[in-house]
CSV table of C-alpha atoms in Angstrom, one decimal:
chain,number,residue,atom,x,y,z
C,1,MET,CA,-56.2,-22.1,61.5
C,2,THR,CA,-57.2,-18.6,62.5
C,3,GLN,CA,-54.1,-17.3,60.9
C,4,GLY,CA,-54.3,-19.4,57.7
C,5,LYS,CA,-55.5,-18.4,54.3
C,6,GLU,CA,-59.1,-19.2,53.4
C,7,ASP,CA,-57.9,-21.4,50.6
C,8,ASP,CA,-56.1,-23.5,53.1
C,9,HIS,CA,-59.3,-23.8,55.1
C,10,VAL,CA,-61.1,-25.1,52.0
C,11,THR,CA,-58.5,-27.7,51.5
C,12,ILE,CA,-58.6,-28.7,55.2
C,13,TYR,CA,-62.4,-29.1,55.2
C,14,SER,CA,-62.2,-31.1,51.9
C,15,LYS,CA,-60.1,-33.6,53.9
C,16,ILE,CA,-63.0,-34.0,56.3
C,17,LEU,CA,-65.3,-34.8,53.4
C,18,LEU,CA,-62.6,-37.2,52.0
C,19,SER,CA,-62.6,-39.0,55.4
C,20,PHE,CA,-66.3,-39.5,55.3
C,21,GLY,CA,-66.3,-40.4,51.6
C,22,THR,CA,-63.6,-43.0,52.1
C,23,GLY,CA,-65.5,-44.5,55.0
C,24,MET,CA,-68.6,-44.8,52.8
C,25,LEU,CA,-66.6,-46.5,50.0
C,26,ARG,CA,-65.4,-48.9,52.7
C,27,PHE,CA,-69.0,-49.4,53.8
C,28,TRP,CA,-70.2,-50.1,50.3
C,29,GLY,CA,-67.4,-52.5,49.7
C,30,ALA,CA,-68.2,-54.4,52.8
C,31,GLU,CA,-71.9,-54.4,51.9
C,32,ALA,CA,-71.1,-55.7,48.4
C,33,ALA,CA,-68.9,-58.5,49.8
C,34,THR,CA,-71.6,-59.5,52.3
C,35,SER,CA,-74.2,-59.6,49.6
C,36,ARG,CA,-72.1,-61.8,47.3
C,37,LEU,CA,-71.1,-64.1,50.1
C,38,SER,CA,-74.8,-64.4,51.1
C,39,LEU,CA,-75.8,-65.0,47.5
C,40,ALA,CA,-73.2,-67.8,47.2
C,41,TRP,CA,-74.5,-69.6,50.3
C,42,MET,CA,-78.2,-69.3,49.1
C,43,SER,CA,-77.4,-70.4,45.6
C,44,PHE,CA,-75.5,-73.4,46.9
C,45,ASN,CA,-78.4,-74.4,49.2
C,46,PHE,CA,-81.0,-74.0,46.4
C,47,GLU,CA,-79.1,-76.3,44.1
C,48,LYS,CA,-80.1,-79.6,45.9
C,49,GLU,CA,-78.8,-81.8,43.1
C,50,MET,CA,-75.3,-80.2,42.9
C,51,SER,CA,-72.5,-82.8,43.1
C,52,ILE,CA,-69.6,-81.6,45.1
C,53,SER,CA,-67.2,-84.5,44.6
C,54,ASP,CA,-66.4,-83.9,41.0
C,55,ASN,CA,-66.8,-80.1,41.0
C,56,PRO,CA,-63.6,-78.1,40.3
C,57,PHE,CA,-64.6,-75.8,43.2
C,58,ARG,CA,-65.1,-78.7,45.5
C,59,GLU,CA,-63.1,-77.2,48.4
C,60,CYS,CA,-65.0,-73.9,48.3
C,61,LEU,CA,-68.4,-75.8,48.1
C,62,GLU,CA,-67.5,-78.0,51.0
C,63,GLN,CA,-67.0,-74.9,53.2
C,64,LEU,CA,-70.4,-73.6,52.1
C,65,ALA,CA,-71.9,-77.0,52.9
C,66,LYS,CA,-70.6,-76.7,56.5
C,67,ILE,CA,-72.6,-73.5,57.2
C,68,PRO,CA,-76.0,-74.5,58.7
C,69,LYS,CA,-79.1,-72.3,58.3
C,70,GLU,CA,-78.9,-71.2,61.9
C,71,SER,CA,-75.3,-70.0,61.5
C,72,PHE,CA,-76.2,-68.1,58.3
C,73,ASP,CA,-79.1,-66.4,60.1
C,74,SER,CA,-76.7,-65.3,63.0
C,75,TYR,CA,-74.3,-64.0,60.4
C,76,THR,CA,-76.8,-61.9,58.6
C,77,TYR,CA,-78.2,-60.6,61.9
C,78,ILE,CA,-74.8,-59.4,63.1
C,79,GLU,CA,-73.7,-58.1,59.7
C,80,ASP,CA,-76.8,-55.9,59.5
C,81,ILE,CA,-76.2,-54.5,63.0
C,82,SER,CA,-72.5,-54.0,62.2
C,83,HIS,CA,-73.2,-52.1,59.0
C,84,LEU,CA,-75.7,-49.8,60.8
C,85,VAL,CA,-73.2,-49.2,63.6
C,86,TYR,CA,-70.4,-48.4,61.2
C,87,ALA,CA,-72.6,-46.1,59.0
C,88,THR,CA,-73.8,-44.2,62.1
C,89,THR,CA,-70.2,-43.9,63.4
C,90,LEU,CA,-69.2,-42.3,60.1
C,91,LEU,CA,-71.9,-39.6,60.6
C,92,ASP,CA,-70.8,-39.2,64.2
C,93,SER,CA,-67.2,-38.7,63.2
C,94,PHE,CA,-68.1,-36.3,60.4
C,95,LEU,CA,-70.1,-34.1,62.7
C,96,TYR,CA,-67.3,-34.1,65.3
C,97,ASP,CA,-64.7,-33.1,62.8
C,98,THR,CA,-67.0,-30.4,61.4
C,99,THR,CA,-67.7,-29.0,64.9
C,100,LEU,CA,-63.9,-29.0,65.7
C,101,PHE,CA,-63.1,-27.4,62.4
C,102,LEU,CA,-65.5,-24.5,63.1
C,103,LEU,CA,-64.4,-24.1,66.7
C,104,LEU,CA,-60.8,-23.8,65.6
C,105,LYS,CA,-61.7,-21.4,62.8
C,106,PHE,CA,-63.8,-19.3,65.0
C,107,PRO,CA,-62.5,-19.7,68.6
C,108,ARG,CA,-64.4,-16.7,69.9
C,109,THR,CA,-67.6,-18.7,69.4
C,110,MET,CA,-66.6,-20.7,72.5
C,111,SER,CA,-68.2,-19.3,75.6
C,112,VAL,CA,-66.2,-16.4,77.0
C,113,ASN,CA,-67.0,-17.8,80.5
C,114,ARG,CA,-65.6,-21.2,79.7
C,115,GLN,CA,-63.0,-22.1,82.3
C,116,VAL,CA,-59.6,-23.4,81.4
C,117,SER,CA,-57.7,-25.2,84.1
C,118,PHE,CA,-54.6,-23.5,85.5
C,119,ASP,CA,-52.6,-26.7,84.8
C,120,THR,CA,-53.6,-26.5,81.1
C,121,VAL,CA,-52.4,-22.9,80.8
C,122,LEU,CA,-49.1,-23.7,82.6
C,123,SER,CA,-48.3,-26.8,80.5
C,124,ALA,CA,-49.3,-25.2,77.2
C,125,GLN,CA,-46.6,-24.3,74.8
C,126,SER,CA,-48.6,-21.4,73.3
C,127,VAL,CA,-52.0,-19.8,73.3
C,128,PHE,CA,-52.9,-21.9,70.3
C,129,ALA,CA,-52.2,-25.1,72.2
C,130,VAL,CA,-54.8,-23.9,74.8
C,131,ILE,CA,-57.3,-23.2,72.0
C,132,ASN,CA,-56.7,-26.6,70.6
C,133,GLU,CA,-57.4,-28.4,73.9
C,134,THR,CA,-60.4,-26.2,74.7
C,135,ALA,CA,-61.9,-26.7,71.2
C,136,SER,CA,-61.4,-30.5,71.4
C,137,LYS,CA,-63.1,-30.6,74.8
C,138,LYS,CA,-66.0,-28.6,73.5
C,139,ALA,CA,-66.3,-30.7,70.4
C,140,ARG,CA,-66.4,-33.9,72.5
C,141,GLU,CA,-68.9,-32.3,74.9
C,142,VAL,CA,-71.2,-31.4,71.9
C,143,ALA,CA,-70.8,-35.0,70.6
C,144,PHE,CA,-72.6,-36.4,73.6
C,145,SER,CA,-75.8,-34.7,72.3
C,146,THR,CA,-78.2,-36.2,69.7
C,147,PHE,CA,-77.5,-35.7,66.1
C,148,ILE,CA,-80.4,-33.2,65.8
C,149,GLU,CA,-79.1,-31.3,68.8
C,150,ARG,CA,-75.6,-31.2,67.3
C,151,LEU,CA,-77.0,-29.8,64.1
C,152,ASP,CA,-78.9,-27.2,66.1
C,153,TYR,CA,-75.7,-26.2,67.8
C,154,LEU,CA,-74.0,-25.7,64.4
C,155,ASN,CA,-76.9,-23.6,63.3
C,156,GLU,CA,-76.9,-21.5,66.4
C,157,LYS,CA,-73.2,-20.9,66.8
C,158,PHE,CA,-72.2,-20.6,63.2
C,159,GLY,CA,-75.3,-19.6,61.3
C,160,LEU,CA,-75.3,-22.6,59.0
C,161,GLU,CA,-79.1,-22.6,58.5
C,162,ILE,CA,-79.3,-26.3,58.0
C,163,LYS,CA,-82.9,-27.3,57.6
C,164,LEU,CA,-84.1,-30.9,57.9
C,165,ASP,CA,-87.4,-32.2,56.6
C,166,LYS,CA,-89.7,-34.2,58.8
C,167,ASP,CA,-88.6,-37.6,57.5
C,168,THR,CA,-84.9,-36.8,57.9
C,169,LYS,CA,-85.5,-35.7,61.5
C,170,LYS,CA,-87.5,-38.9,62.3
C,171,ALA,CA,-84.7,-41.0,60.7
C,172,LEU,CA,-82.0,-39.2,62.7
C,173,ILE,CA,-83.8,-40.2,65.9
C,174,HIS,CA,-84.8,-43.7,64.9
C,175,TYR,CA,-81.7,-45.3,63.4
C,176,PRO,CA,-79.1,-43.9,66.0
C,177,SER,CA,-81.5,-45.2,68.7
C,178,ILE,CA,-81.4,-48.7,67.1
C,179,ARG,CA,-77.6,-48.4,66.9
C,180,ASN,CA,-77.3,-47.5,70.6
C,181,THR,CA,-79.6,-50.4,71.6
C,182,ALA,CA,-77.6,-52.8,69.5
C,183,VAL,CA,-74.3,-51.6,70.9
C,184,HIS,CA,-75.2,-51.4,74.6
C,185,ASP,CA,-78.0,-54.0,75.1
C,186,GLN,CA,-78.1,-57.4,73.5
C,187,GLY,CA,-79.7,-58.9,76.6
C,188,VAL,CA,-82.9,-61.0,76.2
C,189,PHE,CA,-84.3,-60.9,79.7
C,190,ALA,CA,-85.3,-58.0,82.0
C,191,LEU,CA,-84.6,-58.3,85.7
C,192,SER,CA,-86.7,-56.7,88.4
C,193,LEU,CA,-88.2,-57.1,91.8
C,194,ASN,CA,-91.9,-58.0,92.1
C,195,ASP,CA,-94.4,-56.7,94.6
C,196,LYS,CA,-93.1,-59.1,97.2
C,197,GLY,CA,-89.5,-57.9,96.7
C,198,GLU,CA,-88.5,-61.1,94.9
C,199,LEU,CA,-86.0,-61.0,92.1
C,200,THR,CA,-87.7,-62.0,88.8
C,201,SER,CA,-86.8,-62.2,85.1
C,202,SER,CA,-89.0,-61.8,82.1
C,203,GLN,CA,-88.2,-62.1,78.4
C,204,LYS,CA,-88.1,-58.6,76.8
C,205,THR,CA,-87.2,-59.4,73.2
C,206,CYS,CA,-86.5,-62.1,70.7
C,207,ILE,CA,-83.9,-64.6,71.7
C,208,LYS,CA,-82.5,-65.0,68.1
C,209,HIS,CA,-82.7,-61.4,67.2
C,210,PRO,CA,-82.5,-59.1,70.3
C,211,THR,CA,-82.3,-56.0,68.2
C,212,ARG,CA,-84.4,-56.0,65.0
C,213,VAL,CA,-82.3,-54.6,62.1
C,214,SER,CA,-82.9,-55.3,58.5
C,215,ALA,CA,-80.9,-54.6,55.3
C,216,GLU,CA,-83.7,-52.1,54.5
C,217,ASP,CA,-83.1,-50.3,57.8
C,218,VAL,CA,-79.4,-50.0,57.0
C,219,SER,CA,-80.1,-48.7,53.5
C,220,SER,CA,-82.6,-46.1,54.8
C,221,ALA,CA,-80.1,-45.0,57.5
C,222,VAL,CA,-77.3,-44.6,55.0
C,223,LYS,CA,-79.5,-42.6,52.6
C,224,CYS,CA,-80.5,-40.3,55.5
C,225,TYR,CA,-76.9,-39.9,56.8
C,226,GLY,CA,-75.6,-39.1,53.3
C,227,ALA,CA,-78.3,-36.4,52.9
C,228,VAL,CA,-77.3,-34.8,56.2
C,229,VAL,CA,-73.6,-34.8,55.3
C,230,LYS,CA,-74.5,-33.1,52.0
C,231,LEU,CA,-76.5,-30.4,53.7
C,232,VAL,CA,-73.8,-29.7,56.3
C,233,ALA,CA,-71.0,-29.7,53.7
C,234,GLU,CA,-72.9,-27.3,51.4
C,235,ALA,CA,-73.6,-25.0,54.3
C,236,ILE,CA,-69.9,-25.0,55.3
C,237,PHE,CA,-68.7,-24.3,51.8
C,238,PHE,CA,-71.4,-21.7,50.9
C,239,LYS,CA,-71.8,-19.8,54.1
C,240,VAL,CA,-68.6,-20.2,56.0
C,241,LEU,CA,-65.9,-20.7,53.3
C,242,LYS,CA,-67.7,-18.6,50.7
C,243,VAL,CA,-67.1,-21.2,48.0
C,244,GLU,CA,-69.9,-21.6,45.5
C,245,GLU,CA,-68.7,-25.0,44.2
C,246,HIS,CA,-65.9,-27.4,45.0
C,247,GLN,CA,-64.6,-30.8,43.6
C,248,SER,CA,-65.1,-32.5,47.0
C,249,LEU,CA,-68.8,-31.5,47.0
C,250,SER,CA,-69.2,-32.9,43.5
C,251,LEU,CA,-67.6,-36.2,44.6
C,252,LEU,CA,-69.8,-36.3,47.6
C,253,ARG,CA,-72.9,-35.9,45.5
């Protein structure tokens, strides 16, 4: 990328936005399907006098009738968590791709003292292969930080001047935290040793819903993530690529 034309870099970064945008369309499609399936189940259960036997959609209605309230509750719980996980992963991927893009465009921003293994140098086909591997490792290393820390890194290293308001910062801490808990801990009981050294257990969360996630949480998280992507993308186009406006930005908005 360091040898390419600036127009090529604009096209390449547009593909990163396309990847995020396509993911969001997939998210909204899944959300719409979930909402309609839920509406169908609820409508069926509210129509107490509905006759299934002589209904032209009898087979479909029979399947709805087989879904008990407890199963539907489990379905909505897992769906909300899944949507939050997916939306957060889209932001995660976008920031990783953006970081890698900038590292490859400006390889000198990587620490001059960064060590590259001798094996890497020997096995590399060219100096650019070494840069590729080093940049990938650095991007993965940055990806272990929080979203706010990753944005700070982009500001510090590449002068993006991305500014987040108080509510956005709070959301960037809160919703990824819920995502991490949902992914890594669905346990209901906490284990510990008491003062006598005896192994004990105590309930730490709701048995039915270990991680509380609502449709409103998902909506708020997606709104926050979209705002962050917009800020980052505009900073890349305006400050790095020196492009005042671009079709991919319009589509993102």
